[in-house]
């Protein structure tokens, strides 16, 4: 079991972010007898997944939609699959754009190096 501070430190995010995720029902930590948030390993793993989705530009609204579907149970598996497949297409488009940009940058850098070396 982990406190909000421990999870915050483990994941490199603020306690404020964790409280926001709870407010948005992206994560639902347990509470102890004093009302303090208690996170378990499965919460941490879920948050790691959420952070990866965010890093790959999934909108918070889609993350909330996925979390909501997950809490509804197995009958939402098809909807969750569709949501993740759509996001995968988005990531593949990002990768293509990054690769194209990287190629342009390599050419530009090479051009500058050639120019500098000649002068």
Coordinates of N, CA and C in Angstrom, one line a residue:
X1 N 0.8 -1.2 0.0 CA 0.0 0.0 0.0 C 0.9 1.2 0.0
X2 N 0.4 2.2 -0.7 CA 1.2 3.5 -0.9 C 0.3 4.7 -0.6
X3 N 1.0 5.7 0.0 CA 0.3 7.0 0.2 C 0.3 7.8 -1.1
X4 N -0.4 8.9 -1.1 CA -0.4 9.8 -2.2 C 1.0 10.3 -2.5
X5 N 1.7 10.7 -1.4 CA 3.1 11.2 -1.6 C 4.0 10.2 -2.2
X6 N 3.9 8.9 -1.7 CA 4.7 7.9 -2.3 C 4.4 7.6 -3.8
X7 N 3.2 7.6 -4.1 CA 2.8 7.4 -5.5 C 3.3 8.6 -6.4
X8 N 3.1 9.7 -5.8 CA 3.5 11.0 -6.5 C 5.0 10.9 -6.8
X9 N 5.8 10.5 -5.8 CA 7.2 10.4 -6.0 C 7.6 9.2 -7.0
X10 N 7.0 8.1 -6.9 CA 7.2 7.0 -7.7 C 7.0 7.3 -9.2
X11 N 6.0 8.0 -9.5 CA 5.6 8.3 -10.8 C 6.1 9.6 -11.4
X12 N 6.6 10.4 -10.5 CA 7.1 11.7 -10.9 C 6.0 12.7 -11.3
X13 N 4.9 12.6 -10.6 CA 3.8 13.5 -10.8 C 3.4 14.1 -9.5
X14 N 2.7 15.2 -9.5 CA 2.3 15.9 -8.3 C 1.1 15.2 -7.6
X15 N 1.0 15.4 -6.3 CA -0.2 15.0 -5.6 C -1.4 15.7 -6.1
X16 N -1.2 16.9 -6.6 CA -2.4 17.6 -7.2 C -2.9 16.9 -8.4
X17 N -2.0 16.4 -9.2 CA -2.4 15.6 -10.4 C -3.1 14.4 -10.0
X18 N -2.7 13.7 -9.0 CA -3.3 12.5 -8.5 C -4.8 12.8 -8.0
X19 N -4.9 13.9 -7.3 CA -6.2 14.3 -6.8 C -7.1 14.7 -8.0
X20 N -6.5 15.4 -9.0 CA -7.3 15.7 -10.2 C -7.8 14.4 -10.9
X21 N -6.9 13.4 -11.1 CA -7.3 12.2 -11.7 C -8.5 11.5 -10.9
X22 N -8.4 11.6 -9.6 CA -9.5 11.1 -8.8 C -10.8 11.9 -9.0
X23 N -10.7 13.2 -9.0 CA -11.8 14.0 -9.2 C -12.5 13.7 -10.5
X24 N -11.7 13.4 -11.5 CA -12.2 13.1 -12.9 C -12.5 11.6 -13.0
X25 N -12.4 10.9 -11.9 CA -12.7 9.4 -11.9 C -11.9 8.6 -12.8
X26 N -10.6 9.0 -13.0 CA -9.7 8.3 -13.8 C -9.0 7.2 -12.9
X27 N -8.9 7.5 -11.6 CA -8.4 6.6 -10.6 C -9.3 6.7 -9.4
X28 N -9.5 5.6 -8.8 CA -10.4 5.6 -7.6 C -9.6 4.8 -6.5
X29 N -8.7 5.6 -5.8 CA -8.0 4.9 -4.7 C -8.9 4.6 -3.5
X30 N -8.4 3.6 -2.7 CA -9.1 3.3 -1.5 C -8.8 4.4 -0.5
X31 N -9.5 4.3 0.6 CA -9.3 5.2 1.8 C -9.1 4.4 3.0
X32 N -8.2 4.9 3.9 CA -8.1 4.2 5.2 C -9.1 4.8 6.2
X33 N -9.0 4.4 7.4 CA -10.0 4.8 8.4 C -9.9 6.3 8.7
X34 N -8.8 6.9 8.4 CA -8.7 8.4 8.5 C -9.1 9.2 7.3
X35 N -9.5 8.4 6.3 CA -9.9 9.1 5.0 C -8.8 9.4 4.1
X36 N -7.6 8.9 4.4 CA -6.4 9.2 3.6 C -6.4 8.2 2.4
X37 N -6.0 8.7 1.2 CA -5.9 7.8 0.1 C -4.9 6.7 0.2
X38 N -5.3 5.5 -0.2 CA -4.4 4.3 -0.2 C -4.4 3.8 -1.6
X39 N -3.2 3.7 -2.1 CA -3.0 3.2 -3.5 C -2.3 1.8 -3.4
X40 N -2.8 0.9 -4.2 CA -2.2 -0.5 -4.3 C -1.4 -0.6 -5.6
X41 N -0.7 -1.7 -5.7 CA 0.1 -1.9 -6.9 C -0.7 -1.8 -8.2
X42 N -1.9 -2.3 -8.2 CA -2.8 -2.2 -9.4 C -3.1 -0.8 -9.7
X43 N -3.3 0.1 -8.7 CA -3.5 1.5 -8.9 C -2.2 2.2 -9.6
X44 N -1.1 1.8 -9.1 CA 0.2 2.3 -9.7 C 0.3 1.9 -11.1
X45 N 0.1 0.6 -11.4 CA 0.2 0.1 -12.8 C -0.8 0.8 -13.7
X46 N -2.0 1.0 -13.2 CA -3.0 1.8 -14.0 C -2.6 3.2 -14.3
X47 N -2.0 3.9 -13.3 CA -1.5 5.2 -13.4 C -0.4 5.3 -14.4
X48 N 0.5 4.3 -14.4 CA 1.6 4.2 -15.4 C 1.0 4.1 -16.8
X49 N 0.0 3.4 -17.0 CA -0.7 3.3 -18.3 C -1.3 4.6 -18.7
X50 N -2.0 5.2 -17.7 CA -2.6 6.5 -18.0 C -1.5 7.5 -18.4
X51 N -0.4 7.5 -17.7 CA 0.7 8.5 -18.1 C 1.2 8.2 -19.5
X52 N 1.3 7.0 -19.9 CA 1.8 6.7 -21.2 C 0.7 7.2 -22.2
X53 N -0.5 7.0 -21.9 CA -1.6 7.5 -22.8 C -1.4 9.0 -23.0
X54 N -1.2 9.7 -21.9 CA -1.0 11.2 -21.9 C 0.2 11.5 -22.7
X55 N 1.3 10.8 -22.5 CA 2.6 11.1 -23.2 C 2.4 11.0 -24.7
X56 N 1.5 10.2 -25.1 CA 1.2 9.9 -26.6 C 0.0 10.8 -27.0
X57 N -0.3 11.8 -26.3 CA -1.3 12.8 -26.7 C -2.7 12.3 -26.7
X58 N -3.0 11.3 -25.9 CA -4.4 11.0 -25.8 C -5.1 12.0 -25.0
X59 N -6.2 12.6 -25.5 CA -6.9 13.7 -24.7 C -7.4 13.1 -23.4
X60 N -7.5 13.9 -22.3 CA -7.9 13.5 -21.0 C -9.4 13.0 -21.1
X61 N -10.1 13.6 -22.0 CA -11.5 13.1 -22.2 C -11.6 11.7 -22.7
X62 N -10.7 11.3 -23.5 CA -10.6 9.9 -24.0 C -10.1 8.9 -22.9
X63 N -9.2 9.4 -22.1 CA -8.7 8.6 -20.9 C -9.8 8.4 -19.9
X64 N -10.6 9.5 -19.7 CA -11.8 9.4 -18.8 C -12.8 8.4 -19.4
X65 N -13.0 8.4 -20.7 CA -13.9 7.5 -21.3 C -13.4 6.1 -21.2
X66 N -12.2 5.9 -21.4 CA -11.6 4.5 -21.2 C -11.8 4.0 -19.8
X67 N -11.4 4.9 -18.8 CA -11.5 4.5 -17.4 C -13.0 4.2 -17.0
X68 N -13.9 5.0 -17.5 CA -15.3 4.8 -17.3 C -15.7 3.4 -17.8
X69 N -15.3 3.1 -19.1 CA -15.7 1.8 -19.7 C -15.1 0.7 -18.9
X70 N -13.8 0.9 -18.4 CA -13.2 -0.2 -17.6 C -14.0 -0.5 -16.4
X71 N -14.4 0.5 -15.7 CA -15.1 0.3 -14.4 C -16.5 -0.3 -14.6
X72 N -17.0 -0.2 -15.9 CA -18.3 -0.9 -16.2 C -18.2 -2.4 -16.4
X73 N -17.0 -2.9 -16.6 CA -16.8 -4.3 -16.6 C -16.6 -4.8 -18.0
X74 N -16.5 -6.2 -18.1 CA -16.1 -6.9 -19.3 C -17.0 -6.6 -20.5
X75 N -18.3 -6.3 -20.3 CA -19.2 -6.0 -21.4 C -18.8 -4.8 -22.2
X76 N -17.8 -4.0 -21.8 CA -17.3 -2.9 -22.5 C -16.0 -3.2 -23.2
X77 N -15.6 -4.4 -23.3 CA -14.3 -4.8 -23.9 C -14.2 -4.3 -25.3
X78 N -15.2 -4.5 -26.1 CA -15.2 -4.1 -27.5 C -15.0 -2.6 -27.6
X79 N -15.7 -1.8 -26.8 CA -15.6 -0.3 -26.9 C -14.2 0.1 -26.4
X80 N -13.6 -0.6 -25.4 CA -12.3 -0.3 -25.0 C -11.3 -0.6 -26.1
X81 N -11.5 -1.7 -26.7 CA -10.6 -2.1 -27.8 C -10.6 -1.1 -28.9
X82 N -11.8 -0.7 -29.3 CA -11.9 0.3 -30.4 C -11.2 1.6 -30.0
X83 N -11.4 2.1 -28.8 CA -10.7 3.3 -28.3 C -9.2 3.2 -28.4
X84 N -8.7 2.0 -28.0 CA -7.2 1.9 -28.0 C -6.7 1.7 -29.4
X85 N -7.5 1.0 -30.3 CA -7.1 0.9 -31.7 C -7.0 2.3 -32.3
X86 N -8.0 3.1 -32.1 CA -8.0 4.5 -32.6 C -6.8 5.3 -32.1
X87 N -6.4 5.1 -30.9 CA -5.3 5.8 -30.3 C -4.0 5.3 -31.0
X88 N -3.9 4.0 -31.2 CA -2.8 3.4 -31.9 C -2.6 4.0 -33.2
X89 N -3.6 4.2 -34.0 CA -3.5 4.9 -35.3 C -3.0 6.3 -35.1
X90 N -3.4 7.0 -34.1 CA -2.9 8.3 -33.8 C -1.4 8.3 -33.5
X91 N -1.0 7.3 -32.8 CA 0.5 7.2 -32.4 C 1.3 6.8 -33.7
X92 N 0.7 6.0 -34.6 CA 1.4 5.6 -35.8 C 1.5 6.9 -36.7
X93 N 0.5 7.7 -36.7 CA 0.6 9.0 -37.5 C 1.7 9.9 -36.9
X94 N 1.7 10.0 -35.5 CA 2.8 10.8 -34.9 C 4.2 10.3 -35.2
X95 N 4.3 8.9 -35.2 CA 5.6 8.3 -35.6 C 6.0 8.7 -37.0
X96 N 5.1 8.6 -37.9 CA 5.3 9.0 -39.3 C 5.8 10.4 -39.4
X97 N 5.1 11.3 -38.7 CA 5.4 12.7 -38.7 C 6.8 13.0 -38.1
X98 N 7.1 12.3 -37.0 CA 8.4 12.4 -36.4 C 9.5 11.9 -37.3
X99 N 9.3 10.8 -38.0 CA 10.3 10.3 -38.9 C 10.5 11.2 -40.1
X100 N 9.5 11.8 -40.7 CA 9.6 12.7 -41.7 C 10.4 14.0 -41.3
X101 N 10.0 14.5 -40.1 CA 10.7 15.6 -39.6 C 12.2 15.3 -39.3
X102 N 12.4 14.1 -38.8 CA 13.8 13.7 -38.5 C 14.6 13.7 -39.8
X103 N 14.1 13.2 -40.8 CA 14.8 13.1 -42.1 C 15.1 14.5 -42.6
X104 N 14.1 15.4 -42.5 CA 14.3 16.8 -42.9 C 15.4 17.5 -42.1
X105 N 15.4 17.2 -40.8 CA 16.4 17.8 -39.9 C 17.8 17.2 -40.2
X106 N 17.9 15.9 -40.5 CA 19.2 15.4 -40.9 C 19.8 16.0 -42.1
X107 N 18.9 16.3 -43.1 CA 19.4 17.0 -44.3 C 19.8 18.4 -44.0
X108 N 19.1 19.1 -43.2 CA 19.4 20.5 -42.9 C 20.7 20.5 -42.1
X109 N 20.9 19.7 -41.1 CA 22.1 19.6 -40.3 C 23.3 19.3 -41.2
X110 N 23.1 18.3 -42.1 CA 24.2 18.0 -43.0 C 24.6 19.2 -43.9
X111 N 23.6 19.9 -44.3 CA 23.8 21.0 -45.2 C 24.6 22.1 -44.4
X112 N 24.3 22.4 -43.2 CA 25.0 23.3 -42.4 C 26.4 22.9 -42.1
X113 N 26.6 21.6 -41.8 CA 27.9 21.1 -41.6 C 28.8 21.2 -42.8
X114 N 28.3 20.9 -43.9 CA 29.0 21.1 -45.2 C 29.4 22.5 -45.4
X115 N 28.4 23.4 -45.2 CA 28.7 24.9 -45.4 C 29.8 25.4 -44.4
X116 N 29.7 25.0 -43.2 CA 30.7 25.4 -42.2 C 32.0 24.9 -42.5
X117 N 32.1 23.6 -42.9 CA 33.4 23.0 -43.2 C 34.0 23.7 -44.4
X118 N 33.3 24.1 -45.4 CA 33.8 24.7 -46.6 C 34.3 26.2 -46.3
X119 N 33.7 26.8 -45.3 CA 34.1 28.2 -45.0 C 34.9 28.3 -43.8

